[in-house]
CSV table of C-alpha atoms and ligand atoms in Angstrom, one decimal:
chain,number,residue,atom,x,y,z
A,39,UNK,CA,-12.3,8.5,-7.0
A,40,UNK,CA,-11.2,8.3,-3.4
A,41,UNK,CA,-7.8,9.6,-2.4
A,42,UNK,CA,-5.5,8.1,0.2
A,43,UNK,CA,-2.0,9.0,1.3
A,44,UNK,CA,0.9,6.7,2.3
A,45,UNK,CA,3.6,7.4,4.7
A,46,UNK,CA,6.7,5.3,5.6
A,47,UNK,CA,7.3,5.9,9.3
A,48,UNK,CA,10.9,6.8,8.7
A,49,UNK,CA,10.7,10.2,10.3
A,50,UNK,CA,9.5,11.4,13.7
A,51,UNK,CA,5.9,10.4,14.3
A,52,UNK,CA,5.0,14.0,15.3
A,53,UNK,CA,5.9,15.0,11.8
A,54,UNK,CA,3.7,12.3,10.3
A,55,UNK,CA,0.8,13.5,12.5
A,56,UNK,CA,1.2,17.0,11.0
A,57,UNK,CA,1.2,15.7,7.4
A,58,UNK,CA,-1.8,13.4,8.0
A,59,UNK,CA,-3.8,16.2,9.6
A,60,UNK,CA,-2.9,18.4,6.6
A,61,UNK,CA,-4.0,15.6,4.3
A,62,UNK,CA,-7.3,15.2,6.2
A,63,UNK,CA,-7.9,19.0,5.9
A,64,UNK,CA,-7.2,18.7,2.2
A,65,UNK,CA,-9.8,16.0,1.5
A,66,UNK,CA,-7.8,12.8,1.6
A,67,UNK,CA,-10.0,10.0,2.9
A,68,UNK,CA,-7.5,7.2,3.8
A,69,UNK,CA,-4.1,7.2,5.5
A,70,UNK,CA,-1.9,4.1,5.0
A,71,UNK,CA,1.2,3.6,7.1
A,72,UNK,CA,3.7,1.0,5.8
A,73,UNK,CA,4.9,-1.7,8.1
A,74,UNK,CA,8.6,-2.7,8.0
A,75,UNK,CA,10.4,-3.8,11.2
A,76,UNK,CA,13.3,-1.5,10.7
A,77,UNK,CA,11.1,1.7,10.7
A,78,UNK,CA,9.1,3.2,13.5
A,79,UNK,CA,6.4,0.9,14.8
A,80,UNK,CA,3.3,1.0,12.6
A,81,UNK,CA,0.7,0.8,15.4
A,82,UNK,CA,2.4,3.5,17.5
A,83,UNK,CA,2.4,5.7,14.5
A,84,UNK,CA,-1.3,5.0,13.8
A,85,UNK,CA,-2.2,5.6,17.5
A,86,UNK,CA,-0.6,9.1,17.4
A,87,UNK,CA,-2.3,9.8,14.1
A,88,UNK,CA,-5.7,8.7,15.3
A,89,UNK,CA,-5.3,11.0,18.3
A,90,UNK,CA,-4.5,14.0,16.0
A,91,UNK,CA,-7.2,13.5,13.4
A,92,UNK,CA,-11.0,13.2,13.3
A,93,UNK,CA,-12.2,11.9,9.9
A,94,UNK,CA,-9.5,10.2,7.9
A,95,UNK,CA,-9.7,6.4,7.8
A,96,UNK,CA,-6.4,4.9,8.8
A,97,UNK,CA,-4.5,1.6,9.0
A,98,UNK,CA,-1.4,-0.4,8.2
A,99,UNK,CA,-0.6,-0.4,4.5
A,100,UNK,CA,0.3,-3.1,4.7
A,101,UNK,CA,1.2,-5.4,7.6
A,102,UNK,CA,1.7,-9.1,7.2
A,103,UNK,CA,0.7,-12.3,9.2
A,104,UNK,CA,4.3,-13.4,9.7
A,105,UNK,CA,5.9,-10.8,12.0
A,106,UNK,CA,2.8,-10.7,14.2
A,107,UNK,CA,0.3,-13.5,14.9
A,108,UNK,CA,-3.1,-12.8,13.3
A,109,UNK,CA,-4.6,-12.5,16.8
A,110,UNK,CA,-2.2,-9.8,17.7
A,111,UNK,CA,-3.1,-7.9,14.5
A,112,UNK,CA,-6.8,-8.3,15.4
A,113,UNK,CA,-6.2,-6.9,18.8
A,114,UNK,CA,-4.2,-3.9,17.4
A,115,UNK,CA,-6.9,-3.2,14.8
A,116,UNK,CA,-9.7,-3.4,17.4
A,117,UNK,CA,-7.8,-1.0,19.6
A,118,UNK,CA,-7.2,1.4,16.8
A,119,UNK,CA,-10.9,1.3,15.8
A,120,UNK,CA,-12.0,2.0,19.4
A,121,UNK,CA,-9.3,4.8,19.7
A,122,UNK,CA,-10.2,6.4,16.4
A,123,UNK,CA,-13.9,6.3,16.8
A,124,UNK,CA,-14.5,3.7,14.1
A,125,UNK,CA,-12.0,4.7,11.4
A,126,UNK,CA,-9.7,1.7,11.3
A,127,UNK,CA,-8.9,-0.2,8.1
A,128,UNK,CA,-6.7,-3.2,7.9
A,129,UNK,CA,-4.2,-3.4,5.1
A,130,UNK,CA,-2.5,-6.8,5.1
A,131,UNK,CA,-0.2,-8.5,2.5
A,132,UNK,CA,2.3,-11.3,2.3
A,133,UNK,CA,5.3,-9.2,3.4
A,134,UNK,CA,8.6,-9.4,1.6
A,135,UNK,CA,11.2,-12.1,1.4
A,136,UNK,CA,14.2,-9.8,2.2
A,137,UNK,CA,12.6,-8.8,5.5
A,138,UNK,CA,11.8,-12.4,6.5
A,139,UNK,CA,15.3,-13.6,5.6
A,140,UNK,CA,16.8,-11.0,7.9
A,141,UNK,CA,14.4,-11.9,10.7
A,142,UNK,CA,14.9,-15.6,10.2
A,143,UNK,CA,11.2,-16.1,9.5
A,144,UNK,CA,10.2,-18.8,7.0
A,145,UNK,CA,7.9,-17.5,4.3
A,146,UNK,CA,5.4,-20.3,4.4
A,147,UNK,CA,2.6,-20.6,1.8
A,148,UNK,CA,1.8,-16.8,1.5
A,149,UNK,CA,-1.5,-17.2,-0.3
A,150,UNK,CA,-2.8,-19.8,2.2
A,151,UNK,CA,-1.4,-17.9,5.2
A,152,UNK,CA,-3.1,-14.7,4.0
A,153,UNK,CA,-6.5,-16.4,3.5
A,154,UNK,CA,-6.4,-18.1,6.9
A,155,UNK,CA,-5.2,-15.1,8.7
A,156,UNK,CA,-7.9,-12.8,7.3
A,157,UNK,CA,-10.5,-15.4,8.2
A,158,UNK,CA,-9.5,-15.6,11.8
A,159,UNK,CA,-8.9,-11.9,12.1
A,160,UNK,CA,-12.5,-11.3,10.9
A,161,UNK,CA,-13.8,-13.8,13.4
A,162,UNK,CA,-11.9,-12.3,16.3
A,163,UNK,CA,-13.0,-8.8,15.4
A,164,UNK,CA,-16.6,-10.1,15.3
A,165,UNK,CA,-16.2,-11.1,19.0
A,166,UNK,CA,-16.1,-14.8,18.4
A,167,UNK,CA,-14.1,-17.3,20.5
A,168,UNK,CA,-12.0,-18.8,17.7
A,169,UNK,CA,-10.7,-22.4,17.3
A,170,UNK,CA,-9.1,-22.9,13.9
A,171,UNK,CA,-7.0,-25.7,12.7
A,172,UNK,CA,-5.8,-24.4,9.3
A,173,UNK,CA,-2.8,-25.5,7.1
A,174,UNK,CA,-0.8,-22.7,8.6
A,175,UNK,CA,-2.9,-20.7,11.2
A,176,UNK,CA,-3.9,-22.6,14.4
A,177,UNK,CA,-6.0,-21.1,17.2
A,178,UNK,CA,-7.6,-22.9,20.2
A,179,UNK,CA,-10.3,-20.9,21.8
A,180,UNK,CA,-8.8,-17.4,21.2
A,181,UNK,CA,-11.0,-14.4,21.8
A,182,UNK,CA,-10.6,-10.6,22.1
A,183,UNK,CA,-11.7,-8.7,25.2
A,184,UNK,CA,-11.7,-5.5,23.1
A,185,UNK,CA,-14.4,-4.9,20.6
A,186,UNK,CA,-14.0,-2.6,17.5
A,187,UNK,CA,-16.6,0.1,17.0
A,188,UNK,CA,-17.2,-0.8,13.3
A,189,UNK,CA,-19.4,-3.9,12.8
A,190,UNK,CA,-17.0,-4.9,10.0
A,191,UNK,CA,-13.5,-3.4,9.8
A,192,UNK,CA,-12.6,-3.2,6.1
A,193,UNK,CA,-9.8,-5.6,5.1
A,194,UNK,CA,-7.6,-4.6,2.2
A,195,UNK,CA,-5.0,-6.9,0.7
A,196,UNK,CA,-1.6,-5.7,-0.5
A,197,UNK,CA,-1.2,-7.8,-3.7
A,198,UNK,CA,0.8,-7.9,-6.9
A,199,UNK,CA,1.2,-11.6,-7.9
A,200,UNK,CA,-1.7,-13.3,-9.9
A,201,UNK,CA,-2.7,-15.7,-7.2
A,202,UNK,CA,-2.6,-13.0,-4.5
A,203,UNK,CA,-4.7,-10.7,-6.8
A,204,UNK,CA,-7.3,-13.5,-7.4
A,205,UNK,CA,-7.4,-14.2,-3.6
A,206,UNK,CA,-8.0,-10.5,-3.0
A,207,UNK,CA,-10.9,-10.7,-5.4
A,208,UNK,CA,-12.3,-13.6,-3.5
A,209,UNK,CA,-12.1,-12.3,0.1
A,210,UNK,CA,-10.9,-8.7,0.4
A,211,UNK,CA,-12.9,-5.4,0.7
A,212,UNK,CA,-10.1,-3.7,-1.1
A,213,UNK,CA,-6.8,-4.3,-2.9
A,214,UNK,CA,-3.7,-2.1,-2.5
A,215,UNK,CA,-1.6,-2.6,-5.7
A,216,UNK,CA,1.9,-1.1,-5.7
A,217,UNK,CA,1.6,0.3,-9.2
A,218,UNK,CA,1.1,3.7,-10.9
A,219,UNK,CA,0.6,2.9,-14.5
A,220,UNK,CA,-2.6,1.9,-16.4
A,221,UNK,CA,-0.8,-1.1,-17.9
A,222,UNK,CA,-0.4,-2.7,-14.5
A,223,UNK,CA,-4.2,-2.4,-13.8
A,224,UNK,CA,-5.0,-3.8,-17.2
A,225,UNK,CA,-3.2,-6.9,-16.0
A,226,UNK,CA,-4.3,-6.9,-12.4
A,227,UNK,CA,-8.1,-6.1,-12.5
A,228,UNK,CA,-9.1,-9.1,-14.6
A,229,UNK,CA,-7.4,-11.3,-12.0
A,230,UNK,CA,-9.2,-9.6,-9.1
A,231,UNK,CA,-12.4,-10.0,-11.1
A,232,UNK,CA,-11.8,-13.7,-11.7
A,233,UNK,CA,-11.4,-14.2,-8.0
A,234,UNK,CA,-14.5,-12.1,-7.2
A,235,UNK,CA,-16.6,-14.0,-9.7
A,236,UNK,CA,-15.4,-17.3,-8.3
A,237,UNK,CA,-16.6,-16.2,-4.9
A,238,UNK,CA,-19.9,-14.9,-6.3
A,239,UNK,CA,-18.9,-11.3,-5.5
A,240,UNK,CA,-19.2,-8.2,-7.7
A,241,UNK,CA,-16.3,-5.8,-8.4
A,242,UNK,CA,-18.5,-3.0,-6.9
A,243,UNK,CA,-17.7,-4.6,-3.5
A,244,UNK,CA,-14.0,-4.1,-4.0
A,245,UNK,CA,-12.0,-0.9,-3.6
A,246,UNK,CA,-9.1,-1.1,-6.2
A,247,UNK,CA,-6.4,1.2,-4.9
A,248,UNK,CA,-3.4,2.3,-6.9
A,249,UNK,CA,-0.7,2.5,-4.3
A,250,UNK,CA,1.4,4.9,-6.4
A,251,UNK,CA,4.7,6.7,-6.3
A,252,UNK,CA,3.4,10.2,-6.7
A,253,UNK,CA,5.3,13.5,-7.1
A,254,UNK,CA,3.5,16.7,-7.6
A,255,UNK,CA,4.8,20.3,-8.0
A,256,UNK,CA,4.0,23.4,-9.9
A,257,UNK,CA,7.2,22.8,-11.8
A,258,UNK,CA,7.1,19.5,-13.7
A,259,UNK,CA,10.8,19.0,-13.8
A,260,UNK,CA,11.1,19.5,-10.0
A,261,UNK,CA,8.4,16.9,-9.5
A,262,UNK,CA,10.2,14.5,-11.9
A,263,UNK,CA,13.5,14.8,-10.1
A,264,UNK,CA,11.9,14.1,-6.8
A,265,UNK,CA,10.4,10.8,-8.1
A,266,UNK,CA,13.8,9.5,-9.4
A,267,UNK,CA,15.1,7.9,-6.2
A,268,UNK,CA,11.8,6.1,-5.4
A,269,UNK,CA,11.5,4.9,-9.0
A,270,UNK,CA,15.1,3.5,-8.8
A,271,UNK,CA,14.1,1.3,-5.9
A,272,UNK,CA,10.8,0.2,-7.6
A,273,UNK,CA,12.6,-0.6,-10.8
A,274,UNK,CA,15.2,-2.6,-8.9
A,275,UNK,CA,12.5,-4.6,-7.1
A,276,UNK,CA,10.3,-5.2,-10.1
A,277,UNK,CA,10.0,-8.8,-11.4
A,278,UNK,CA,10.9,-9.5,-15.1
A,279,UNK,CA,7.3,-9.7,-16.1
A,280,UNK,CA,6.7,-6.1,-15.0
A,281,UNK,CA,9.8,-4.8,-16.7
A,282,UNK,CA,8.7,-6.5,-19.9
A,283,UNK,CA,5.2,-5.2,-19.6
A,284,UNK,CA,6.6,-1.6,-19.7
A,285,UNK,CA,9.4,-2.3,-22.2
A,286,UNK,CA,12.0,-1.3,-19.6
A,287,UNK,CA,15.7,-1.7,-20.4
A,288,UNK,CA,16.7,-4.7,-18.3
A,289,UNK,CA,20.4,-3.9,-18.5
A,290,UNK,CA,19.8,-0.4,-17.0
A,291,UNK,CA,17.8,-2.0,-14.2
A,292,UNK,CA,20.6,-4.4,-13.5
A,293,UNK,CA,22.9,-1.5,-13.3
A,294,UNK,CA,20.6,0.2,-10.8
A,295,UNK,CA,20.3,-3.0,-8.8
A,296,UNK,CA,24.1,-3.4,-8.5
A,297,UNK,CA,24.6,0.3,-7.7
A,298,UNK,CA,22.0,0.3,-5.0
A,299,UNK,CA,23.6,-2.8,-3.4
A,300,UNK,CA,26.8,-0.9,-3.2
A,301,UNK,CA,25.1,2.2,-1.9
A,302,UNK,CA,26.2,4.1,-5.0
A,303,UNK,CA,23.0,6.2,-5.3
A,304,UNK,CA,24.5,8.6,-7.8
A,305,UNK,CA,25.0,5.9,-10.4
A,306,UNK,CA,21.6,4.2,-9.5
A,307,UNK,CA,19.6,7.4,-9.8
A,308,UNK,CA,21.5,8.5,-12.9
A,309,UNK,CA,20.4,5.3,-14.6
A,310,UNK,CA,16.7,6.0,-14.1
A,311,UNK,CA,15.2,6.9,-17.5
A,312,UNK,CA,11.8,8.3,-18.7
A,313,UNK,CA,10.4,4.9,-19.4
A,314,UNK,CA,10.9,3.9,-15.8
A,315,UNK,CA,9.4,7.2,-14.6
A,316,UNK,CA,6.4,6.7,-16.7
A,317,UNK,CA,6.0,3.1,-15.7
A,318,UNK,CA,6.6,3.4,-12.0
A,319,UNK,CA,5.3,6.8,-10.9
A,320,UNK,CA,2.7,9.5,-11.4
A,321,UNK,CA,4.6,12.8,-11.5
A,322,UNK,CA,4.2,16.3,-12.9
A,323,UNK,CA,2.1,19.4,-12.4
A,324,UNK,CA,-1.4,19.1,-10.9
A,325,UNK,CA,-2.8,19.1,-14.5
A,326,UNK,CA,-0.4,16.3,-15.5
A,327,UNK,CA,-1.4,14.3,-12.5
A,328,UNK,CA,-5.1,14.8,-13.0
A,329,UNK,CA,-4.8,13.4,-16.5
A,330,UNK,CA,-2.9,10.3,-15.2
A,331,UNK,CA,-5.5,9.8,-12.5
A,332,UNK,CA,-8.3,9.9,-15.1
A,333,UNK,CA,-6.5,7.2,-17.1
A,334,UNK,CA,-6.4,5.0,-14.0
A,335,UNK,CA,-10.0,5.6,-13.3
A,336,UNK,CA,-10.8,4.4,-16.8
A,337,UNK,CA,-9.0,1.1,-15.9
A,338,UNK,CA,-11.3,0.6,-12.9
A,339,UNK,CA,-9.1,2.1,-10.1
A,340,UNK,CA,-11.3,3.5,-7.4
A,341,UNK,CA,-8.8,4.8,-4.9
A,342,UNK,CA,-5.5,6.6,-5.7
A,343,UNK,CA,-3.0,6.5,-2.8
A,344,UNK,CA,-0.4,9.3,-3.0
A,345,UNK,CA,2.8,7.4,-2.0
A,346,UNK,CA,6.4,8.5,-1.5
A,347,UNK,CA,7.7,11.0,-2.3
A,348,UNK,CA,4.3,12.8,-2.8
A,349,UNK,CA,6.3,15.8,-4.0
A,350,UNK,CA,9.6,17.7,-3.7
A,351,UNK,CA,8.0,19.4,-0.8
A,352,UNK,CA,5.4,17.2,1.0
A,353,UNK,CA,3.4,20.1,2.5
A,354,UNK,CA,3.1,21.9,-0.9
A,355,UNK,CA,2.3,18.7,-2.7
A,356,UNK,CA,-0.5,17.7,-0.2
A,357,UNK,CA,-2.1,21.2,-0.6
A,358,UNK,CA,-1.8,21.0,-4.5
A,359,UNK,CA,-3.4,17.6,-4.5
A,360,UNK,CA,-6.2,18.8,-2.2
A,361,UNK,CA,-6.8,22.0,-4.1
A,362,UNK,CA,-6.3,20.9,-7.8
A,363,UNK,CA,-6.4,17.1,-8.0
A,364,UNK,CA,-9.0,15.7,-5.6
A,365,UNK,CA,-11.8,18.1,-6.8
A,366,UNK,CA,-11.0,17.5,-10.5
B,645,F42,C1,3.8,-13.9,-2.1
B,645,F42,C2,3.8,-13.0,-3.4
B,645,F42,O1,2.7,-12.2,-3.4
B,645,F42,P1,2.8,-10.8,-4.0
B,645,F42,O2,1.5,-10.0,-3.8
B,645,F42,O3,3.3,-10.8,-5.4
B,645,F42,O4,3.8,-10.1,-3.0
B,645,F42,C3,4.4,-8.9,-3.4
B,645,F42,C4,3.9,-7.8,-2.5
B,645,F42,O5,2.5,-7.7,-2.6
B,645,F42,C5,4.3,-8.1,-1.0
B,645,F42,O6,5.6,-8.2,-0.9
B,645,F42,C6,3.7,-7.0,-0.1
B,645,F42,O7,3.8,-7.4,1.2
B,645,F42,C7,4.6,-5.7,-0.4
B,645,F42,N1,4.0,-4.5,0.3
B,645,F42,C8,4.5,-4.2,1.6
B,645,F42,N2,5.3,-5.1,2.2
B,645,F42,C9,5.7,-4.9,3.5
B,645,F42,O8,6.5,-5.7,4.0
B,645,F42,N3,5.4,-3.7,4.1
B,645,F42,C10,4.6,-2.8,3.6
B,645,F42,O9,4.3,-1.8,4.2
B,645,F42,C11,4.1,-3.0,2.2
B,645,F42,C12,3.2,-2.2,1.6
B,645,F42,C13,2.6,-2.5,0.4
B,645,F42,C14,1.6,-1.8,-0.2
B,645,F42,C15,1.0,-2.2,-1.4
B,645,F42,C16,1.4,-3.4,-2.0
B,645,F42,O10,0.8,-3.8,-3.1
B,645,F42,C17,2.4,-4.2,-1.4
B,645,F42,C18,3.0,-3.8,-0.3
B,645,F42,C19,3.9,-14.0,-4.6
B,645,F42,O11,4.9,-14.4,-5.0
B,645,F42,N4,2.7,-14.3,-5.1
B,645,F42,C20,2.6,-15.2,-6.2
B,645,F42,C21,2.9,-16.7,-5.8
B,645,F42,C22,2.0,-17.1,-4.7
B,645,F42,C23,2.5,-18.3,-4.0
B,645,F42,O12,3.4,-18.2,-3.2
B,645,F42,N5,2.0,-19.5,-4.4
B,645,F42,C24,2.5,-20.7,-3.9
B,645,F42,C25,2.0,-21.0,-2.5
B,645,F42,C26,0.4,-21.1,-2.5
B,645,F42,C27,-0.1,-21.0,-1.1
B,645,F42,O13,0.3,-20.0,-0.5
B,645,F42,O14,-1.0,-21.7,-0.7
B,645,F42,C28,2.1,-21.8,-4.8
B,645,F42,O15,1.4,-21.5,-5.7
B,645,F42,O16,2.5,-22.9,-4.5
B,645,F42,C29,1.2,-15.0,-6.8
B,645,F42,O17,0.5,-14.2,-6.2
B,645,F42,O18,0.9,-15.6,-7.8
């Protein structure tokens, strides 16, 4: 099992560099930085992290082809790969509607847009002069003047919907799935497999990553409390099919949604119950978390990404994961 770590760049980048270096020293292999316009810039964060680390692979987890043209993403990834000595990975997904609404961007054909974007990004990174007349993506003789170090920069897709998962199986080197519970992978992996088989690929070529809400502490209850706020947002953003899969009380989720909209975090977090915590996070002592990681491995997960909050105390949690969970 590979381990990754996710950070939202919503705190000073110098702090992120410290945490990622600590994660690298504790055996984490991947660092994923989320990409939302309202947080610190993803590529500036990745640049600083690349300059402060030596081994950990790093990349956006995940960017999207709407806020930046695929050629700009290809240029950023080639630059990151050169700067990091060949450690860049590209995590790219369809982005989210709320963001595009606030930016006045039309969310055109996400599956097609992802497919075409990944195709042209790969061509640009391979040093080709690209003319492409797709349904969505158009290029006329575009080429990069910067070459990545890696012959083939791994491309991971952020995906949750069935078509997106199938597409990831067809074209991606990895899939980053925002989920923490084996039931979600029971549903997702057959779809990825279907896409892989349709493209004549084997599942061995695909790194299936659980992009999980994780909270680790020596005290289980402290870990549980720290997971509550993140789980509230996940529950509120989960489609009905996911709530049903986990038998989550829809009324309680509606209550959380309304409270979050009003900024009433006390009510929202107070409505988070154990079913939601089980469904949408991996929390507890290192031993608890090892057991949950083993269950995910049995489902076919090959990378576990420790996502927010990581633990009540990030530094302690990173060390606990490095010492007790990664080696297990
Ligand atoms: C578009 C959407 O795909 P989805 O994968 O479910 O999107 C949910 C999330 O994956 C998406 O919002 C991600 O960008 C969220 N996301 C992040 N989003 C961000 O904006 N920033 C992040 O940092 C981020 C991180 C992240 C990490 C892991 C992860 O799994 C997701 C992450 C969807 O609705 N898909 C459906 C429908 C697809 C569709 O639109 N089909 C249409 C059009 C077909 C076509 O496009 O050609 C049709 O059938 O007509 C499906 O897959 O079946």
